[in-house]
């Protein structure tokens, strides 16, 4: 049986609250400490708004150097790291993070406005995840789903009895 024009995500398990174009619930993830690094105050405010009324703790830095200083005092579960920033850019900050044994496995998601395909490919190889600005809550949810543990397990599908031959014929007519 096939359904035409029905998108199915291979990245998210059945039962997740992230539906393309729909609402997402960041509280699906266990409470996390998230470091947001972006030189643009508006972008930091937008990120704060995305996490408003969730059980996550957000910390903010405006460049890579501030991010490194922040990581000395907090235990982040994930870093959302802008690539183009003054003082220290995202690539340099990532290299410095990876030099620290305690942080070498810390998930770091690249956040950039670049639209160059070659840059996206390189960033995906270097970073744990990749988000291109502007992005939706759904896009961010999908990237976080790859690195943060769930508080609610994804629903599992119950076995379904085979339809009667009459019902199967009706369904085939829909295709």
Short mmCIF file of N, CA and C in Angstrom, two decimals:
data_model
loop_
_atom_site.label_atom_id
_atom_site.label_comp_id
_atom_site.label_asym_id
_atom_site.label_seq_id
_atom_site.Cartn_x
_atom_site.Cartn_y
_atom_site.Cartn_z
N UNK A 1 0.84 -1.17 0.00
CA UNK A 1 0.00 0.00 0.00
C UNK A 1 0.89 1.23 0.00
N UNK A 2 0.63 2.20 -0.88
CA UNK A 2 1.39 3.44 -0.95
C UNK A 2 0.44 4.62 -0.87
N UNK A 3 0.90 5.69 -0.18
CA UNK A 3 0.15 6.92 -0.11
C UNK A 3 0.91 7.98 -0.87
N UNK A 4 0.29 8.58 -1.85
CA UNK A 4 0.95 9.60 -2.65
C UNK A 4 1.04 10.91 -1.88
N UNK A 5 2.18 11.60 -2.08
CA UNK A 5 2.38 12.95 -1.52
C UNK A 5 2.25 13.03 0.00
N UNK A 6 2.68 11.99 0.70
CA UNK A 6 2.67 12.01 2.16
C UNK A 6 4.12 11.98 2.62
N UNK A 7 4.64 13.13 3.12
CA UNK A 7 6.03 13.16 3.57
C UNK A 7 6.21 12.39 4.87
N UNK A 8 7.29 11.64 4.94
CA UNK A 8 7.64 10.90 6.15
C UNK A 8 9.09 11.24 6.47
N UNK A 9 9.33 11.67 7.69
CA UNK A 9 10.68 12.03 8.10
C UNK A 9 11.41 10.80 8.60
N UNK A 10 12.61 10.56 8.07
CA UNK A 10 13.43 9.46 8.55
C UNK A 10 14.18 9.86 9.81
N UNK A 11 14.25 11.16 10.11
CA UNK A 11 15.04 11.64 11.24
C UNK A 11 14.28 11.62 12.55
N UNK A 12 12.96 11.73 12.50
CA UNK A 12 12.18 11.81 13.73
C UNK A 12 11.28 10.58 13.85
N UNK A 13 11.26 10.03 15.03
CA UNK A 13 10.43 8.85 15.27
C UNK A 13 8.96 9.23 15.27
N UNK A 14 8.11 8.26 14.99
CA UNK A 14 6.68 8.47 15.02
C UNK A 14 6.30 8.91 16.43
N UNK A 15 5.45 9.92 16.52
CA UNK A 15 5.01 10.39 17.82
C UNK A 15 5.69 11.67 18.26
N UNK A 16 6.74 12.08 17.60
CA UNK A 16 7.37 13.34 17.96
C UNK A 16 6.41 14.47 17.65
N UNK A 17 6.60 15.57 18.36
CA UNK A 17 5.71 16.71 18.19
C UNK A 17 6.15 17.63 17.06
N UNK A 18 7.22 17.31 16.38
CA UNK A 18 7.70 18.18 15.30
C UNK A 18 7.05 17.75 14.00
N UNK A 19 6.16 18.55 13.53
CA UNK A 19 5.51 18.29 12.25
C UNK A 19 5.91 19.40 11.30
N UNK A 20 6.28 19.07 10.08
CA UNK A 20 6.68 20.12 9.15
C UNK A 20 5.64 21.23 9.11
N UNK A 21 6.10 22.44 9.41
CA UNK A 21 5.22 23.59 9.41
C UNK A 21 4.33 23.68 10.63
N UNK A 22 4.42 22.70 11.53
CA UNK A 22 3.56 22.69 12.69
C UNK A 22 4.30 23.10 13.95
N UNK A 23 3.61 23.00 15.05
CA UNK A 23 4.19 23.36 16.35
C UNK A 23 5.15 22.29 16.82
N UNK A 24 6.15 22.72 17.57
CA UNK A 24 7.08 21.78 18.19
C UNK A 24 7.12 22.08 19.68
N UNK A 25 7.52 21.10 20.46
CA UNK A 25 7.60 21.25 21.90
C UNK A 25 9.02 20.91 22.34
N UNK A 26 9.82 21.94 22.63
CA UNK A 26 11.19 21.71 23.06
C UNK A 26 11.24 20.98 24.40
N UNK A 27 10.12 20.92 25.11
CA UNK A 27 10.07 20.17 26.35
C UNK A 27 10.02 18.66 26.12
N UNK A 28 9.99 18.23 24.86
CA UNK A 28 10.17 16.81 24.54
C UNK A 28 11.57 16.36 24.96
N UNK A 29 12.51 17.31 24.98
CA UNK A 29 13.88 17.00 25.36
C UNK A 29 14.05 17.15 26.86
N UNK A 30 14.92 16.33 27.43
CA UNK A 30 15.25 16.47 28.85
C UNK A 30 15.79 17.88 29.09
N UNK A 31 15.59 18.43 30.29
CA UNK A 31 16.11 19.78 30.57
C UNK A 31 17.59 19.88 30.21
N UNK A 32 17.92 20.91 29.45
CA UNK A 32 19.29 21.06 28.94
C UNK A 32 19.80 22.47 29.18
N UNK A 33 21.10 22.57 29.26
CA UNK A 33 21.79 23.85 29.33
C UNK A 33 22.30 24.16 27.92
N UNK A 34 21.80 25.24 27.33
CA UNK A 34 22.09 25.58 25.94
C UNK A 34 22.87 26.89 25.89
N UNK A 35 24.04 26.85 25.28
CA UNK A 35 24.83 28.06 25.08
C UNK A 35 24.57 28.58 23.68
N UNK A 36 24.04 29.80 23.59
CA UNK A 36 23.75 30.45 22.32
C UNK A 36 24.84 31.50 22.09
N UNK A 37 25.57 31.37 20.97
CA UNK A 37 26.66 32.28 20.68
C UNK A 37 26.36 32.98 19.36
N UNK A 38 26.12 34.28 19.44
CA UNK A 38 25.81 35.07 18.24
C UNK A 38 26.14 36.52 18.54
N UNK A 39 26.81 37.19 17.61
CA UNK A 39 27.17 38.59 17.83
C UNK A 39 25.99 39.54 17.67
N UNK A 40 24.91 39.07 17.09
CA UNK A 40 23.75 39.91 16.85
C UNK A 40 22.74 39.75 18.00
N UNK A 41 22.49 40.84 18.70
CA UNK A 41 21.59 40.79 19.86
C UNK A 41 20.18 40.35 19.47
N UNK A 42 19.72 40.78 18.31
CA UNK A 42 18.39 40.39 17.84
C UNK A 42 18.31 38.87 17.67
N UNK A 43 19.36 38.27 17.12
CA UNK A 43 19.37 36.82 16.95
C UNK A 43 19.35 36.11 18.31
N UNK A 44 20.08 36.65 19.29
CA UNK A 44 20.06 36.06 20.63
C UNK A 44 18.65 36.18 21.23
N UNK A 45 18.02 37.33 21.02
CA UNK A 45 16.65 37.52 21.53
C UNK A 45 15.67 36.56 20.86
N UNK A 46 15.82 36.36 19.55
CA UNK A 46 14.95 35.42 18.84
C UNK A 46 15.12 34.00 19.39
N UNK A 47 16.36 33.62 19.67
CA UNK A 47 16.61 32.29 20.22
C UNK A 47 15.99 32.17 21.62
N UNK A 48 16.13 33.22 22.41
CA UNK A 48 15.52 33.22 23.75
C UNK A 48 14.00 33.04 23.63
N UNK A 49 13.41 33.70 22.64
CA UNK A 49 11.97 33.56 22.42
C UNK A 49 11.57 32.15 22.03
N UNK A 50 12.40 31.47 21.26
CA UNK A 50 12.09 30.10 20.86
C UNK A 50 12.05 29.16 22.07
N UNK A 51 12.86 29.47 23.06
CA UNK A 51 12.94 28.60 24.25
C UNK A 51 12.11 29.11 25.42
N UNK A 52 11.37 30.21 25.19
CA UNK A 52 10.55 30.78 26.25
C UNK A 52 9.53 29.75 26.72
N UNK A 53 9.31 29.69 28.01
CA UNK A 53 8.35 28.77 28.64
C UNK A 53 8.74 27.30 28.45
N UNK A 54 10.04 27.04 28.33
CA UNK A 54 10.52 25.65 28.33
C UNK A 54 11.32 25.45 29.60
N UNK A 55 11.69 24.20 29.85
CA UNK A 55 12.47 23.89 31.05
C UNK A 55 13.99 23.94 30.79
N UNK A 56 14.40 24.52 29.69
CA UNK A 56 15.82 24.60 29.36
C UNK A 56 16.43 25.89 29.91
N UNK A 57 17.73 25.85 30.21
CA UNK A 57 18.47 27.03 30.67
C UNK A 57 19.31 27.54 29.51
N UNK A 58 19.13 28.78 29.14
CA UNK A 58 19.92 29.38 28.07
C UNK A 58 20.99 30.30 28.65
N UNK A 59 22.15 30.23 28.04
CA UNK A 59 23.28 31.12 28.36
C UNK A 59 23.65 31.78 27.04
N UNK A 60 24.18 32.99 27.11
CA UNK A 60 24.45 33.74 25.89
C UNK A 60 25.88 34.27 25.87
N UNK A 61 26.45 34.28 24.68
CA UNK A 61 27.76 34.88 24.44
C UNK A 61 27.67 35.58 23.09
N UNK A 62 28.47 36.66 22.93
CA UNK A 62 28.39 37.43 21.68
C UNK A 62 29.54 37.16 20.73
N UNK A 63 30.48 36.27 21.12
CA UNK A 63 31.56 35.87 20.21
C UNK A 63 32.20 34.59 20.74
N UNK A 64 33.11 34.03 19.97
CA UNK A 64 33.75 32.77 20.35
C UNK A 64 34.54 32.85 21.63
N UNK A 65 35.23 33.98 21.86
CA UNK A 65 36.01 34.14 23.08
C UNK A 65 35.10 34.11 24.31
N UNK A 66 33.99 34.83 24.24
CA UNK A 66 33.03 34.81 25.35
C UNK A 66 32.46 33.41 25.56
N UNK A 67 32.25 32.68 24.47
CA UNK A 67 31.74 31.31 24.57
C UNK A 67 32.72 30.43 25.35
N UNK A 68 34.00 30.54 25.03
CA UNK A 68 35.01 29.74 25.74
C UNK A 68 35.03 30.10 27.23
N UNK A 69 34.93 31.39 27.53
CA UNK A 69 34.90 31.82 28.93
C UNK A 69 33.65 31.28 29.63
N UNK A 70 32.55 31.28 28.95
CA UNK A 70 31.30 30.78 29.51
C UNK A 70 31.39 29.27 29.78
N UNK A 71 32.01 28.54 28.87
CA UNK A 71 32.15 27.09 29.03
C UNK A 71 33.06 26.70 30.18
N UNK A 72 33.84 27.67 30.69
CA UNK A 72 34.65 27.41 31.88
C UNK A 72 33.80 27.41 33.14
N UNK A 73 32.64 28.06 33.09
CA UNK A 73 31.83 28.20 34.30
C UNK A 73 30.51 27.42 34.26
N UNK A 74 30.05 27.05 33.08
CA UNK A 74 28.80 26.28 32.98
C UNK A 74 29.07 24.94 32.32
N UNK A 75 28.17 24.01 32.55
CA UNK A 75 28.24 22.72 31.85
C UNK A 75 27.12 22.72 30.81
N UNK A 76 27.49 23.06 29.59
CA UNK A 76 26.51 23.11 28.51
C UNK A 76 26.25 21.71 27.97
N UNK A 77 25.01 21.48 27.55
CA UNK A 77 24.65 20.22 26.90
C UNK A 77 24.74 20.34 25.38
N UNK A 78 24.65 21.56 24.88
CA UNK A 78 24.75 21.82 23.44
C UNK A 78 25.10 23.29 23.25
N UNK A 79 25.85 23.58 22.18
CA UNK A 79 26.21 24.95 21.83
C UNK A 79 25.64 25.25 20.45
N UNK A 80 24.93 26.36 20.35
CA UNK A 80 24.44 26.86 19.06
C UNK A 80 25.36 28.00 18.70
N UNK A 81 26.25 27.78 17.73
CA UNK A 81 27.38 28.66 17.47
C UNK A 81 27.31 29.32 16.11
N UNK A 82 27.18 30.66 16.13
CA UNK A 82 27.21 31.44 14.90
C UNK A 82 28.61 31.28 14.28
N UNK A 83 28.71 31.37 12.99
CA UNK A 83 30.00 31.19 12.32
C UNK A 83 30.74 32.52 12.15
N UNK A 84 30.04 33.54 11.67
CA UNK A 84 30.69 34.82 11.40
C UNK A 84 30.47 35.79 12.56
N UNK A 85 31.55 36.01 13.34
CA UNK A 85 31.49 36.92 14.50
C UNK A 85 32.83 37.62 14.65
N UNK A 86 32.81 38.81 15.23
CA UNK A 86 34.08 39.50 15.53
C UNK A 86 34.77 38.83 16.73
N UNK A 87 35.99 39.23 16.99
CA UNK A 87 36.83 38.75 18.09
C UNK A 87 37.28 37.32 17.84
N UNK A 88 36.34 36.35 17.82
CA UNK A 88 36.66 34.97 17.49
C UNK A 88 35.47 34.36 16.77
N UNK A 89 35.69 33.89 15.55
CA UNK A 89 34.59 33.33 14.77
C UNK A 89 34.24 31.91 15.24
N UNK A 90 33.18 31.35 14.68
CA UNK A 90 32.69 30.04 15.09
C UNK A 90 33.64 28.90 14.81
N UNK A 91 34.32 28.92 13.67
CA UNK A 91 35.26 27.84 13.35
C UNK A 91 36.42 27.80 14.35
N UNK A 92 36.97 28.99 14.66
CA UNK A 92 38.07 29.07 15.61
C UNK A 92 37.60 28.64 16.99
N UNK A 93 36.41 29.08 17.38
CA UNK A 93 35.86 28.69 18.68
C UNK A 93 35.68 27.17 18.75
N UNK A 94 35.19 26.56 17.69
CA UNK A 94 35.03 25.11 17.67
C UNK A 94 36.39 24.42 17.85
N UNK A 95 37.40 24.89 17.16
CA UNK A 95 38.74 24.30 17.28
C UNK A 95 39.24 24.40 18.73
N UNK A 96 38.99 25.54 19.38
CA UNK A 96 39.41 25.71 20.77
C UNK A 96 38.61 24.82 21.71
N UNK A 97 37.33 24.66 21.45
CA UNK A 97 36.49 23.78 22.26
C UNK A 97 37.00 22.35 22.16
N UNK A 98 37.31 21.90 20.95
CA UNK A 98 37.75 20.52 20.73
C UNK A 98 39.13 20.23 21.33
N UNK A 99 39.91 21.25 21.61
CA UNK A 99 41.22 21.07 22.25
C UNK A 99 41.08 20.68 23.72
N UNK A 100 39.92 20.95 24.30
CA UNK A 100 39.71 20.69 25.72
C UNK A 100 39.10 19.29 25.89
N UNK A 101 39.84 18.39 26.55
CA UNK A 101 39.35 17.01 26.70
C UNK A 101 37.94 16.92 27.30
N UNK A 102 37.61 17.80 28.22
CA UNK A 102 36.28 17.74 28.84
C UNK A 102 35.17 18.17 27.88
N UNK A 103 35.54 18.83 26.80
CA UNK A 103 34.53 19.36 25.87
C UNK A 103 34.59 18.71 24.49
N UNK A 104 35.48 17.74 24.30
CA UNK A 104 35.67 17.20 22.95
C UNK A 104 34.45 16.50 22.38
N UNK A 105 33.52 16.08 23.23
CA UNK A 105 32.30 15.43 22.74
C UNK A 105 31.06 16.33 22.85
N UNK A 106 31.26 17.57 23.29
CA UNK A 106 30.15 18.52 23.41
C UNK A 106 29.52 18.77 22.04
N UNK A 107 28.21 18.56 21.89
CA UNK A 107 27.57 18.85 20.60
C UNK A 107 27.60 20.35 20.31
N UNK A 108 28.12 20.69 19.14
CA UNK A 108 28.19 22.09 18.70
C UNK A 108 27.50 22.18 17.33
N UNK A 109 26.44 22.95 17.28
CA UNK A 109 25.66 23.10 16.06
C UNK A 109 26.00 24.44 15.42
N UNK A 110 26.45 24.39 14.17
CA UNK A 110 26.78 25.61 13.43
C UNK A 110 25.49 26.33 13.05
N UNK A 111 25.50 27.65 13.23
CA UNK A 111 24.35 28.47 12.86
C UNK A 111 24.91 29.58 11.97
N UNK A 112 24.44 29.63 10.73
CA UNK A 112 25.00 30.60 9.79
C UNK A 112 23.97 31.08 8.80
N UNK A 113 24.21 32.26 8.26
CA UNK A 113 23.35 32.81 7.22
C UNK A 113 23.88 32.49 5.82
N UNK A 114 25.00 31.82 5.76
CA UNK A 114 25.61 31.51 4.46
C UNK A 114 24.71 30.59 3.65
N UNK A 115 24.66 30.85 2.37
CA UNK A 115 23.84 30.00 1.50
C UNK A 115 24.70 29.24 0.49
N UNK A 116 26.01 29.29 0.66
CA UNK A 116 26.90 28.59 -0.27
C UNK A 116 26.89 27.10 0.03
N UNK A 117 26.59 26.29 -0.96
CA UNK A 117 26.50 24.84 -0.78
C UNK A 117 27.84 24.26 -0.31
N UNK A 118 28.95 24.77 -0.84
CA UNK A 118 30.25 24.23 -0.45
C UNK A 118 30.53 24.50 1.03
N UNK A 119 30.13 25.68 1.51
CA UNK A 119 30.34 25.98 2.92
C UNK A 119 29.47 25.09 3.79
N UNK A 120 28.24 24.86 3.39
CA UNK A 120 27.36 23.99 4.16
C UNK A 120 27.97 22.59 4.27
N UNK A 121 28.49 22.07 3.20
CA UNK A 121 29.10 20.74 3.22
C UNK A 121 30.26 20.70 4.21
N UNK A 122 31.13 21.70 4.18
CA UNK A 122 32.26 21.75 5.10
C UNK A 122 31.81 21.88 6.54
N UNK A 123 30.83 22.73 6.80
CA UNK A 123 30.34 22.91 8.16
C UNK A 123 29.71 21.63 8.70
N UNK A 124 28.99 20.91 7.86
CA UNK A 124 28.38 19.65 8.30
C UNK A 124 29.45 18.63 8.67
N UNK A 125 30.59 18.69 8.04
CA UNK A 125 31.69 17.76 8.37
C UNK A 125 32.36 18.15 9.69
N UNK A 126 32.47 19.44 9.96
CA UNK A 126 33.18 19.93 11.14
C UNK A 126 32.32 19.93 12.41
N UNK A 127 31.06 20.30 12.28
CA UNK A 127 30.19 20.50 13.43
C UNK A 127 29.27 19.29 13.63
N UNK A 128 28.69 19.21 14.82
CA UNK A 128 27.74 18.14 15.13
C UNK A 128 26.46 18.30 14.33
N UNK A 129 26.07 19.54 14.07
CA UNK A 129 24.85 19.82 13.33
C UNK A 129 24.99 21.14 12.59
N UNK A 130 23.97 21.47 11.82
CA UNK A 130 24.02 22.66 10.97
C UNK A 130 22.62 23.24 10.83
N UNK A 131 22.50 24.55 11.04
CA UNK A 131 21.24 25.26 10.85
C UNK A 131 21.55 26.53 10.06
N UNK A 132 20.80 26.75 8.98
CA UNK A 132 21.00 27.95 8.17
C UNK A 132 19.95 28.99 8.53
N UNK A 133 20.42 30.20 8.80
CA UNK A 133 19.52 31.33 9.10
C UNK A 133 18.86 31.82 7.82
N UNK A 134 17.66 32.28 7.87
CA UNK A 134 16.74 32.19 9.00
C UNK A 134 16.20 30.76 9.10
N UNK A 135 15.88 30.33 10.32
CA UNK A 135 15.39 28.97 10.51
C UNK A 135 14.13 28.99 11.36
N UNK A 136 13.40 27.91 11.29
CA UNK A 136 12.15 27.78 12.04
C UNK A 136 12.39 26.99 13.33
N UNK A 137 11.42 27.02 14.20
CA UNK A 137 11.49 26.19 15.42
C UNK A 137 11.60 24.72 15.02
N UNK A 138 10.88 24.34 13.97
CA UNK A 138 10.91 22.95 13.51
C UNK A 138 12.32 22.53 13.08
N UNK A 139 13.00 23.38 12.32
CA UNK A 139 14.36 23.07 11.88
C UNK A 139 15.30 22.92 13.06
N UNK A 140 15.21 23.83 14.02
CA UNK A 140 16.05 23.75 15.21
C UNK A 140 15.71 22.49 16.01
N UNK A 141 14.44 22.18 16.13
CA UNK A 141 14.00 20.96 16.83
C UNK A 141 14.65 19.73 16.21
N UNK A 142 14.64 19.65 14.89
CA UNK A 142 15.22 18.49 14.21
C UNK A 142 16.70 18.34 14.53
N UNK A 143 17.44 19.43 14.55
CA UNK A 143 18.87 19.34 14.87
C UNK A 143 19.08 18.95 16.33
N UNK A 144 18.30 19.54 17.22
CA UNK A 144 18.43 19.20 18.65
C UNK A 144 18.04 17.75 18.91
N UNK A 145 17.09 17.24 18.12
CA UNK A 145 16.65 15.85 18.29
C UNK A 145 17.80 14.86 18.07
N UNK A 146 18.81 15.28 17.34
CA UNK A 146 19.95 14.40 17.06
C UNK A 146 20.94 14.36 18.22
N UNK A 147 20.86 15.34 19.15
CA UNK A 147 21.89 15.42 20.19
C UNK A 147 21.36 15.45 21.62
N UNK A 148 20.10 15.76 21.82
CA UNK A 148 19.57 15.85 23.18
C UNK A 148 18.71 14.65 23.52
N UNK A 149 18.81 14.15 24.75
CA UNK A 149 17.97 13.02 25.15
C UNK A 149 16.52 13.45 25.31
N UNK A 150 15.64 12.50 25.14
CA UNK A 150 14.20 12.76 25.25
C UNK A 150 13.74 12.59 26.69
N UNK A 151 12.77 13.39 27.05
CA UNK A 151 12.13 13.25 28.35
C UNK A 151 10.93 12.32 28.19
N UNK A 152 10.31 12.40 27.01
CA UNK A 152 9.17 11.54 26.69
C UNK A 152 9.62 10.61 25.57
N UNK A 153 9.53 9.30 25.79
CA UNK A 153 9.91 8.42 24.69
C UNK A 153 8.95 8.58 23.51
N UNK A 154 9.50 8.42 22.34
CA UNK A 154 8.67 8.49 21.14
C UNK A 154 7.67 7.36 21.17
N UNK A 155 6.50 7.62 20.67
CA UNK A 155 5.45 6.59 20.65
C UNK A 155 5.85 5.46 19.71
N UNK A 156 5.40 4.29 20.05
CA UNK A 156 5.68 3.14 19.18
C UNK A 156 4.40 2.75 18.47
N UNK A 157 4.55 2.19 17.32
CA UNK A 157 3.38 1.75 16.56
C UNK A 157 2.92 0.39 17.05
N UNK A 158 1.63 0.26 17.24
CA UNK A 158 1.04 -1.02 17.60
C UNK A 158 0.79 -1.80 16.32
N UNK A 159 0.95 -3.13 16.38
CA UNK A 159 0.64 -3.92 15.18
C UNK A 159 -0.82 -3.71 14.79
N UNK A 160 -1.07 -3.63 13.51
CA UNK A 160 -2.42 -3.41 13.01
C UNK A 160 -2.82 -4.63 12.19
N UNK A 161 -4.03 -5.09 12.44
CA UNK A 161 -4.54 -6.24 11.69
C UNK A 161 -4.69 -5.87 10.22
N UNK A 162 -4.47 -6.85 9.36
CA UNK A 162 -4.61 -6.62 7.93
C UNK A 162 -6.07 -6.27 7.63
N UNK A 163 -6.30 -5.35 6.70
CA UNK A 163 -7.67 -4.99 6.37
C UNK A 163 -8.37 -6.12 5.62
N UNK A 164 -9.66 -6.08 5.67
CA UNK A 164 -10.43 -7.06 4.91
C UNK A 164 -10.18 -6.81 3.42
N UNK A 165 -10.40 -7.81 2.59
CA UNK A 165 -10.20 -7.61 1.14
C UNK A 165 -11.05 -6.45 0.60
N UNK A 166 -12.27 -6.28 1.14
CA UNK A 166 -13.12 -5.19 0.68
C UNK A 166 -12.51 -3.84 1.04
N UNK A 167 -11.99 -3.72 2.29
CA UNK A 167 -11.39 -2.46 2.76
C UNK A 167 -10.10 -2.19 1.98
N UNK A 168 -9.33 -3.24 1.71
CA UNK A 168 -8.09 -3.07 0.93
C UNK A 168 -8.41 -2.54 -0.46
N UNK A 169 -9.47 -3.01 -1.05
CA UNK A 169 -9.87 -2.55 -2.39
C UNK A 169 -10.26 -1.07 -2.34
N UNK A 170 -10.97 -0.68 -1.25
CA UNK A 170 -11.34 0.73 -1.09
C UNK A 170 -10.08 1.60 -0.98
N UNK A 171 -9.10 1.14 -0.21
CA UNK A 171 -7.87 1.90 -0.02
C UNK A 171 -7.09 2.03 -1.32
N UNK A 172 -7.07 0.96 -2.10
CA UNK A 172 -6.36 0.98 -3.38
C UNK A 172 -6.98 2.02 -4.31
N UNK A 173 -8.28 2.21 -4.19
CA UNK A 173 -8.96 3.19 -5.03
C UNK A 173 -8.52 4.62 -4.68
N UNK A 174 -8.01 4.81 -3.50
CA UNK A 174 -7.56 6.14 -3.09
C UNK A 174 -6.24 6.54 -3.73
N UNK A 175 -5.43 5.57 -4.13
CA UNK A 175 -4.09 5.85 -4.64
C UNK A 175 -4.14 6.42 -6.03
#
